[in-house]
């Protein structure tokens, strides 16, 4: 029994396998309709979600399985004071696999330590979001055909953005990847995420100015300023519109750029860009469902 809390819980070889399975699902969805027949996924979401929870649920339904769960802490016994550990033990009696999102960093790890079924981290506070990274990796692979040698720009809230932390950690394992980290001074990537880059001698630069670097990028990963992680509303209001990608700003970008965003978008990408052939953010959404299908099958040891 195995859980996925951090993207590093999967080897590069396993990520390749998940991509292969996802590609096969895309090509032959009819072969997967009964793979998880009689299996149950529990979605335990203590924080708002549209894509992550519903794509896990859609993934399980498309594998022929069932879904139980809750979408807010207030409708579960957490509101009565139940611990994550006790909830995890309880859900282990009802389901075969758990997908969990929680505002506290480390909560899915506590759940995994107490559950007797696999736990998948669907986002823990400002920490990690490994299944968004699986969606991102399939998207990059489909857009670019490789992970190696890419210049990856990440822009916005790099401090609290958990998708950013997991994606940097994942991409740092591939050869000759360069990172361009674009954020306001206050929202720079935390040192625990940068440390492995320094240790492995991986190239990265930090800047506040997107226009000065946009021409170099193969991937531009835009992110929302994470309102719910701020202590002070004034800081959020001051920083929230730091970067708004517009067609004018894209003028110097490569024709082969892929524009990504984990969504939800608030104001970071002008609607006019949705029709640009470089926009990949709605493809990312669909890719997330296929990678979650592949991951559920892997953890349930379905052939
Ligand atoms: C992200 C998250 O929850 O961290 N959303 C998602 O799962 N696609 C990004 C965000 O909320 O900004």
XYZ file of C-alpha atoms and ligand atoms in Angstrom:
315
model
C 0.000 0.000 0.000
C 1.504 3.223 -1.135
C 0.610 6.922 -0.920
C 1.596 9.929 -3.031
C 2.262 12.964 -0.875
C 5.148 14.573 -2.755
C 5.938 14.369 -6.473
C 9.265 12.754 -5.480
C 7.267 9.755 -4.220
C 7.174 8.831 -7.933
C 10.387 7.982 -9.766
C 11.078 9.425 -13.203
C 10.457 5.953 -14.637
C 7.061 5.796 -12.928
C 6.192 9.228 -14.332
C 7.079 7.910 -17.799
C 4.806 4.913 -17.168
C 1.924 7.151 -16.034
C 2.341 9.246 -19.174
C 2.266 6.101 -21.326
C -0.894 4.873 -19.613
C -2.513 8.316 -19.919
C -1.693 8.361 -23.647
C -3.235 4.907 -23.998
C -6.369 6.057 -22.155
C -6.613 9.030 -24.534
C -6.277 6.692 -27.537
C -8.460 3.813 -26.250
C -10.774 5.032 -23.444
C -13.099 2.051 -24.019
C -10.401 -0.312 -22.689
C -10.529 1.340 -19.263
C -14.263 1.479 -18.571
C -14.218 -1.366 -16.029
C -10.683 -1.188 -14.632
C -11.851 -0.018 -11.217
C -15.232 -1.767 -11.125
C -16.381 -2.189 -7.486
C -13.592 0.104 -6.217
C -14.361 3.254 -4.242
C -12.512 6.561 -4.201
C -13.073 8.857 -1.199
C -12.517 12.565 -1.848
C -11.821 14.356 1.444
C -11.665 18.041 0.591
C -11.211 20.459 3.490
C -10.537 23.352 1.079
C -12.328 24.682 -2.024
C -11.673 22.936 -5.321
C -13.200 22.648 -8.757
C -10.675 20.845 -10.954
C -8.826 18.640 -8.525
C -11.846 17.132 -6.789
C -14.059 16.841 -9.848
C -11.263 15.452 -12.015
C -10.519 12.794 -9.404
C -14.223 11.951 -9.346
C -14.548 11.952 -13.141
C -11.385 9.814 -13.334
C -12.865 7.196 -10.992
C -16.202 7.157 -12.828
C -14.424 6.739 -16.170
C -12.649 3.708 -14.703
C -16.004 2.212 -13.694
C -15.538 2.887 -9.975
C -17.569 4.724 -7.347
C -16.984 7.924 -5.405
C -17.843 8.973 -1.846
C -16.641 11.966 0.116
C -17.102 15.540 1.232
C -16.198 18.847 -0.367
C -15.945 21.054 2.699
C -14.664 20.554 6.219
C -17.916 21.892 7.676
C -19.943 18.995 6.324
C -17.606 16.408 7.883
C -16.811 15.495 11.489
C -13.829 17.861 11.291
C -16.437 20.470 12.318
C -16.936 18.466 15.540
C -13.205 18.334 16.183
C -12.261 14.956 14.694
C -8.565 14.606 13.876
C -7.262 13.883 10.376
C -5.770 10.649 11.759
C -9.138 9.369 13.017
C -10.885 10.424 9.810
C -8.271 8.527 7.779
C -8.758 5.373 9.876
C -12.520 5.680 9.461
C -12.477 6.204 5.697
C -10.177 3.182 5.350
C -13.221 1.097 6.388
C -15.333 2.501 3.533
C -13.115 3.106 0.501
C -10.154 1.693 -1.450
C -8.270 4.961 -2.012
C -8.348 8.536 -0.693
C -7.728 11.854 -2.441
C -7.343 14.605 0.146
C -6.941 18.384 0.124
C -6.266 20.259 3.337
C -5.265 23.829 4.270
C -2.574 22.566 6.648
C 0.800 21.545 5.250
C 1.481 17.903 6.083
C -2.152 16.870 6.730
C -2.219 14.294 3.876
C 1.007 12.806 5.278
C -0.698 12.350 8.651
C -3.650 10.757 6.852
C -1.312 8.382 4.979
C 0.386 7.357 8.219
C -2.971 6.374 9.705
C -4.916 5.038 6.722
C -4.740 1.417 5.594
C -5.466 2.454 1.986
C -3.448 4.701 -0.394
C -3.719 8.452 0.156
C -3.136 10.969 -2.640
C -2.307 14.547 -1.718
C -4.670 16.854 -3.616
C -2.918 19.957 -2.273
C -1.711 20.711 1.270
C -1.642 24.382 2.229
C 1.111 26.301 0.468
C 3.259 23.191 0.260
C 2.760 20.572 -2.481
C 0.293 19.545 -5.176
C 1.699 16.449 -6.876
C -1.303 15.541 -9.043
C -1.430 19.032 -10.551
C 2.198 18.408 -11.438
C 1.228 15.162 -13.169
C -1.257 17.193 -15.243
C 1.489 19.720 -15.961
C 4.007 17.040 -16.940
C 1.659 15.331 -19.391
C 0.910 18.755 -20.883
C 4.598 19.623 -21.248
C 5.296 16.198 -22.729
C 2.466 16.535 -25.251
C 3.428 20.111 -26.160
C 7.206 19.705 -26.294
C 7.858 15.964 -26.705
C 10.522 16.092 -23.981
C 11.304 17.496 -20.539
C 14.978 18.054 -21.228
C 16.644 21.311 -22.202
C 13.561 23.458 -21.560
C 13.580 26.988 -20.177
C 10.664 27.090 -17.766
C 9.320 30.436 -16.558
C 7.117 30.440 -13.469
C 5.308 33.686 -12.758
C 3.169 35.074 -9.942
C 2.866 33.820 -6.385
C 5.895 31.550 -6.180
C 5.891 31.688 -2.377
C 2.483 30.235 -1.549
C 1.804 28.523 -4.895
C 1.989 24.805 -4.122
C 1.685 23.867 -7.799
C 4.871 25.862 -8.442
C 6.779 24.051 -5.686
C 5.837 20.609 -6.966
C 6.508 21.492 -10.615
C 9.984 22.911 -9.882
C 10.799 19.807 -7.832
C 9.641 17.528 -10.656
C 11.323 19.389 -13.518
C 14.633 19.709 -11.635
C 15.153 15.965 -12.203
C 15.504 16.393 -15.990
C 18.716 17.349 -17.761
C 19.505 20.916 -18.767
C 16.278 22.470 -17.519
C 16.606 26.190 -16.704
C 14.208 28.015 -14.399
C 13.201 31.651 -14.697
C 11.401 32.638 -11.504
C 9.286 35.768 -11.976
C 7.607 37.218 -8.887
C 7.315 40.274 -6.671
C 10.087 40.413 -4.038
C 7.622 39.343 -1.314
C 6.445 36.271 -3.237
C 9.726 34.604 -4.199
C 10.173 30.810 -4.207
C 10.871 29.600 -0.638
C 14.415 28.495 0.097
C 13.434 24.860 0.772
C 12.311 24.616 -2.855
C 15.389 26.438 -4.219
C 17.883 24.495 -2.100
C 17.928 21.370 -4.306
C 18.493 23.598 -7.371
C 21.546 25.132 -5.697
C 22.826 21.757 -4.538
C 22.513 20.190 -7.981
C 23.902 23.249 -9.803
C 20.662 23.726 -11.761
C 20.424 27.052 -13.560
C 17.830 29.528 -12.298
C 17.360 33.260 -12.249
C 14.963 35.356 -10.187
C 13.422 38.532 -11.549
C 10.464 40.827 -10.992
C 10.204 41.750 -14.682
C 8.400 39.351 -17.021
C 8.981 41.394 -20.181
C 12.768 41.227 -19.892
C 12.764 37.400 -19.913
C 9.706 36.356 -21.931
C 11.654 35.900 -25.200
C 13.793 33.116 -23.620
C 10.956 30.910 -22.408
C 9.721 27.555 -23.740
C 7.084 27.297 -20.997
C 5.395 30.147 -19.156
C 3.546 28.908 -16.059
C 1.309 31.695 -14.754
C -0.187 31.486 -11.251
C -2.773 33.277 -9.141
C -1.771 35.191 -6.022
C -2.935 32.833 -3.269
C -5.375 35.084 -1.400
C -6.248 32.463 1.224
C -2.631 32.206 2.435
C -2.222 35.938 3.185
C -2.373 37.231 6.742
C -3.138 40.745 5.643
C -5.742 41.720 3.050
C -3.934 44.956 2.144
C -0.873 42.973 1.060
C -3.054 40.756 -1.108
C -4.743 43.741 -2.746
C -1.363 45.375 -3.420
C 0.130 42.236 -4.984
C -2.807 40.519 -6.667
C -2.445 42.125 -10.089
C 1.369 42.115 -10.207
C 1.355 40.213 -13.502
C -1.336 40.241 -16.134
C -0.360 38.479 -19.331
C -1.669 40.378 -22.356
C -1.170 39.922 -26.117
C 1.164 42.970 -26.015
C 3.404 41.319 -23.425
C 3.532 38.180 -25.569
C 4.818 40.143 -28.563
C 8.432 39.096 -27.946
C 7.665 35.494 -26.919
C 8.606 32.466 -29.031
C 6.020 31.042 -31.449
C 6.648 27.704 -29.728
C 5.978 29.004 -26.199
C 3.435 26.997 -24.175
C 1.379 29.123 -21.797
C 0.232 27.159 -18.772
C -1.771 27.924 -15.614
C -3.046 25.437 -12.999
C -6.275 27.514 -12.794
C -8.357 29.041 -11.315
C -7.420 32.198 -13.208
C -8.401 35.403 -11.488
C -6.795 38.115 -13.575
C -3.387 36.732 -14.591
C -4.099 35.945 -18.230
C -6.159 38.244 -20.449
C -9.128 36.458 -22.013
C -7.810 37.455 -25.458
C -4.988 34.935 -24.988
C -7.403 31.990 -24.757
C -7.554 31.867 -28.563
C -3.774 32.042 -28.974
C -2.459 28.650 -30.197
C 0.164 28.828 -27.452
C -2.464 28.737 -24.683
C -2.318 25.274 -23.068
C -4.209 25.831 -19.812
C -7.459 24.166 -20.750
C -5.546 21.224 -22.213
C -3.893 20.968 -18.792
C -7.328 20.496 -17.199
C -8.155 17.526 -19.427
C -4.675 16.040 -19.040
C -5.158 16.146 -15.266
C -8.083 13.744 -15.516
C -6.094 11.234 -17.580
C -3.081 11.353 -15.263
C -5.329 10.892 -12.218
C -6.889 7.845 -13.924
C -3.400 6.438 -14.502
C -2.351 7.199 -10.920
C -5.455 5.615 -9.365
C -4.813 2.447 -11.393
C -1.158 2.399 -10.361
C -1.938 2.758 -6.652
C -4.741 0.192 -6.772
C -2.393 -2.121 -8.677
C -4.888 -2.518 -11.504
C -3.301 -3.945 -14.649
C -4.309 25.135 -7.661
C -4.278 24.791 -6.194
O -5.307 24.423 -5.624
O -3.191 24.873 -5.643
N -5.523 24.795 -8.270
C -5.628 23.552 -8.805
O -5.636 22.568 -8.118
N -5.641 23.461 -10.146
C -3.886 26.522 -7.968
C -4.587 27.639 -7.279
O -5.514 27.441 -6.506
O -4.186 28.776 -7.559
